[in-house]
Amino acid sequence: MASPTQTSMAVAIFASDKGPGDPERASLMGEVGRVFARKGARMLCLAEKGVIPVPLITAARTAGGTVEIVADESIVLPQALTGVPITVLPDKTERQTYLAAQSAAFVVLPGSLASVSALFGAWASGASRPVVMLNRHRAFEVVRGFAADVLAASVPHHDRNIQFADTVEDLWNKVVWVFEQRH
């Protein structure tokens, strides 16, 4: 069997470039897109309510990566994303179910509340996928604290379901680790 670092393991990536949040998020999305593309990941990117992670998708495609956009009906792709496969699912629950069914893990990048909100919607929908959060600039420190204080005491093997990474390379390594824990 091929190593997950060299396969087309699918990951659903939650990222937003709209609204207040991390000013470095566009460059961070680009870095994630490039690294995950080089590692052979198939990336599913959620696009809802006019929010499309363009820097992530553009960087991934430029690096030769495979990207699919999972969108609501409001999404109109900019010309820069011509040719990117798009799956339009009008119902939010359908989008969340599709992302879970098509991916091995959920990845969330720091940015605005839109990306975190979408992640938790998908996770709370009953989708049994591990989550890996890029905790750059301590963006998810509150969630990390919750995981350490509450989940560790009440959910066996919670560390197989939620991981935190400090760098993009570490993010990829954690995605591979949670994938291997489940297979």
mmCIF file of N, CA and C in Angstrom, residues 14-16 22 25 28 106-120 123 131-148 162-166 171:
data_model
loop_
_atom_site.group_PDB
_atom_site.id
_atom_site.type_symbol
_atom_site.label_atom_id
_atom_site.label_comp_id
_atom_site.label_asym_id
_atom_site.label_seq_id
_atom_site.Cartn_x
_atom_site.Cartn_y
_atom_site.Cartn_z
ATOM 1 N N PHE A 14 -11.084 23.765 5.721
ATOM 2 C CA PHE A 14 -11.961 24.876 6.080
ATOM 3 C C PHE A 14 -11.080 26.116 6.225
ATOM 4 N N ALA A 15 -11.274 27.068 5.331
ATOM 5 C CA ALA A 15 -10.462 28.280 5.330
ATOM 6 C C ALA A 15 -11.310 29.425 4.784
ATOM 7 N N SER A 16 -11.087 30.596 5.331
ATOM 8 C CA SER A 16 -11.846 31.763 4.892
ATOM 9 C C SER A 16 -10.911 32.943 4.698
ATOM 10 N N ASP A 22 -6.970 36.834 10.929
ATOM 11 C CA ASP A 22 -5.526 36.812 10.765
ATOM 12 C C ASP A 22 -5.127 37.518 9.464
ATOM 13 N N ARG A 25 -3.535 35.354 6.654
ATOM 14 C CA ARG A 25 -4.229 34.133 6.251
ATOM 15 C C ARG A 25 -4.092 33.817 4.768
ATOM 16 N N LEU A 28 -0.782 32.177 4.334
ATOM 17 C CA LEU A 28 -0.844 30.893 5.019
ATOM 18 C C LEU A 28 -1.634 29.875 4.194
ATOM 19 N N PHE A 106 -10.648 16.451 8.559
ATOM 20 C CA PHE A 106 -10.994 17.861 8.420
ATOM 21 C C PHE A 106 -9.785 18.674 8.861
ATOM 22 N N VAL A 107 -9.421 19.664 8.072
ATOM 23 C CA VAL A 107 -8.315 20.564 8.400
ATOM 24 C C VAL A 107 -8.886 21.967 8.492
ATOM 25 N N VAL A 108 -8.546 22.681 9.544
ATOM 26 C CA VAL A 108 -9.033 24.056 9.679
ATOM 27 C C VAL A 108 -7.846 24.996 9.844
ATOM 28 N N LEU A 109 -7.917 26.082 9.077
ATOM 29 C CA LEU A 109 -6.867 27.086 9.101
ATOM 30 C C LEU A 109 -7.357 28.316 9.852
ATOM 31 N N PRO A 110 -6.442 29.015 10.501
ATOM 32 C CA PRO A 110 -6.864 30.247 11.167
ATOM 33 C C PRO A 110 -7.320 31.264 10.136
ATOM 34 N N GLY A 111 -8.246 32.035 10.504
ATOM 35 C CA GLY A 111 -8.782 33.034 9.589
ATOM 36 C C GLY A 111 -9.911 33.741 10.281
ATOM 37 N N SER A 112 -11.054 33.683 9.697
ATOM 38 C CA SER A 112 -12.204 34.351 10.291
ATOM 39 C C SER A 112 -13.128 33.319 10.925
ATOM 40 N N LEU A 113 -14.167 33.821 11.535
ATOM 41 C CA LEU A 113 -15.159 32.968 12.163
ATOM 42 C C LEU A 113 -15.869 32.068 11.146
ATOM 43 N N ALA A 114 -15.896 32.469 9.881
ATOM 44 C CA ALA A 114 -16.580 31.670 8.857
ATOM 45 C C ALA A 114 -15.984 30.278 8.744
ATOM 46 N N SER A 115 -14.655 30.165 8.768
ATOM 47 C CA SER A 115 -14.034 28.846 8.618
ATOM 48 C C SER A 115 -14.260 27.988 9.851
ATOM 49 N N VAL A 116 -14.159 28.572 11.023
ATOM 50 C CA VAL A 116 -14.363 27.815 12.257
ATOM 51 C C VAL A 116 -15.821 27.394 12.382
ATOM 52 N N SER A 117 -16.715 28.279 12.040
ATOM 53 C CA SER A 117 -18.142 27.981 12.099
ATOM 54 C C SER A 117 -18.494 26.830 11.155
ATOM 55 N N ALA A 118 -17.961 26.853 9.944
ATOM 56 C CA ALA A 118 -18.216 25.783 8.969
ATOM 57 C C ALA A 118 -17.646 24.455 9.468
ATOM 58 N N LEU A 119 -16.448 24.496 10.039
ATOM 59 C CA LEU A 119 -15.851 23.275 10.575
ATOM 60 C C LEU A 119 -16.730 22.678 11.655
ATOM 61 N N PHE A 120 -17.110 23.477 12.621
ATOM 62 C CA PHE A 120 -17.888 22.938 13.729
ATOM 63 C C PHE A 120 -19.262 22.471 13.272
ATOM 64 N N TRP A 123 -18.459 19.059 11.792
ATOM 65 C CA TRP A 123 -18.049 18.130 12.854
ATOM 66 C C TRP A 123 -19.246 17.742 13.718
ATOM 67 N N VAL A 131 -10.064 15.944 13.267
ATOM 68 C CA VAL A 131 -9.870 17.354 12.957
ATOM 69 C C VAL A 131 -8.439 17.735 13.317
ATOM 70 N N VAL A 132 -7.774 18.438 12.395
ATOM 71 C CA VAL A 132 -6.441 18.966 12.663
ATOM 72 C C VAL A 132 -6.501 20.467 12.441
ATOM 73 N N MET A 133 -6.129 21.218 13.476
ATOM 74 C CA MET A 133 -6.196 22.683 13.426
ATOM 75 C C MET A 133 -4.796 23.272 13.398
ATOM 76 N N LEU A 134 -4.591 24.222 12.493
ATOM 77 C CA LEU A 134 -3.321 24.939 12.448
ATOM 78 C C LEU A 134 -3.405 26.061 13.473
ATOM 79 N N ASN A 135 -2.703 25.896 14.571
ATOM 80 C CA ASN A 135 -2.791 26.805 15.716
ATOM 81 C C ASN A 135 -1.783 27.958 15.624
ATOM 82 N N ARG A 136 -1.619 28.472 14.447
ATOM 83 C CA ARG A 136 -0.675 29.585 14.234
ATOM 84 C C ARG A 136 -1.130 30.819 14.999
ATOM 85 N N HIS A 137 -0.200 31.458 15.650
ATOM 86 C CA HIS A 137 -0.480 32.631 16.493
ATOM 87 C C HIS A 137 -1.542 32.310 17.545
ATOM 88 N N ARG A 138 -1.559 31.051 17.979
ATOM 89 C CA ARG A 138 -2.474 30.595 19.042
ATOM 90 C C ARG A 138 -3.948 30.792 18.679
ATOM 91 N N ALA A 139 -4.241 30.681 17.407
ATOM 92 C CA ALA A 139 -5.604 30.911 16.910
ATOM 93 C C ALA A 139 -6.629 29.974 17.534
ATOM 94 N N PHE A 140 -6.226 28.763 17.860
ATOM 95 C CA PHE A 140 -7.156 27.778 18.407
ATOM 96 C C PHE A 140 -6.784 27.377 19.825
ATOM 97 N N GLU A 141 -6.148 28.264 20.534
ATOM 98 C CA GLU A 141 -5.699 27.961 21.888
ATOM 99 C C GLU A 141 -6.868 27.654 22.828
ATOM 100 N N VAL A 142 -7.992 28.327 22.642
ATOM 101 C CA VAL A 142 -9.170 28.054 23.479
ATOM 102 C C VAL A 142 -9.659 26.633 23.222
ATOM 103 N N VAL A 143 -9.700 26.228 21.960
ATOM 104 C CA VAL A 143 -10.139 24.864 21.624
ATOM 105 C C VAL A 143 -9.137 23.859 22.167
ATOM 106 N N ARG A 144 -7.854 24.180 22.066
ATOM 107 C CA ARG A 144 -6.811 23.291 22.601
ATOM 108 C C ARG A 144 -6.985 23.116 24.106
ATOM 109 N N GLY A 145 -7.264 24.211 24.797
ATOM 110 C CA GLY A 145 -7.498 24.142 26.240
ATOM 111 C C GLY A 145 -8.713 23.300 26.575
ATOM 112 N N PHE A 146 -9.779 23.477 25.801
ATOM 113 C CA PHE A 146 -10.988 22.679 25.994
ATOM 114 C C PHE A 146 -10.674 21.195 25.797
ATOM 115 N N ALA A 147 -9.914 20.885 24.752
ATOM 116 C CA ALA A 147 -9.564 19.490 24.478
ATOM 117 C C ALA A 147 -8.753 18.904 25.626
ATOM 118 N N ALA A 148 -7.816 19.677 26.149
ATOM 119 C CA ALA A 148 -6.973 19.185 27.243
ATOM 120 C C ALA A 148 -7.753 19.048 28.547
ATOM 121 N N ILE A 162 -8.770 14.908 17.530
ATOM 122 C CA ILE A 162 -8.455 16.334 17.416
ATOM 123 C C ILE A 162 -6.973 16.540 17.687
ATOM 124 N N GLN A 163 -6.338 17.232 16.750
ATOM 125 C CA GLN A 163 -4.908 17.514 16.834
ATOM 126 C C GLN A 163 -4.670 18.989 16.538
ATOM 127 N N PHE A 164 -3.562 19.497 17.043
ATOM 128 C CA PHE A 164 -3.191 20.894 16.826
ATOM 129 C C PHE A 164 -1.767 20.929 16.284
ATOM 130 N N ALA A 165 -1.549 21.760 15.288
ATOM 131 C CA ALA A 165 -0.232 21.893 14.676
ATOM 132 C C ALA A 165 0.185 23.357 14.734
ATOM 133 N N ASP A 166 1.494 23.577 14.820
ATOM 134 C CA ASP A 166 2.003 24.943 14.897
ATOM 135 C C ASP A 166 2.576 25.445 13.582
ATOM 136 N N LEU A 171 1.289 20.415 10.369
ATOM 137 C CA LEU A 171 -0.121 20.185 10.022
ATOM 138 C C LEU A 171 -0.230 18.943 9.145
#
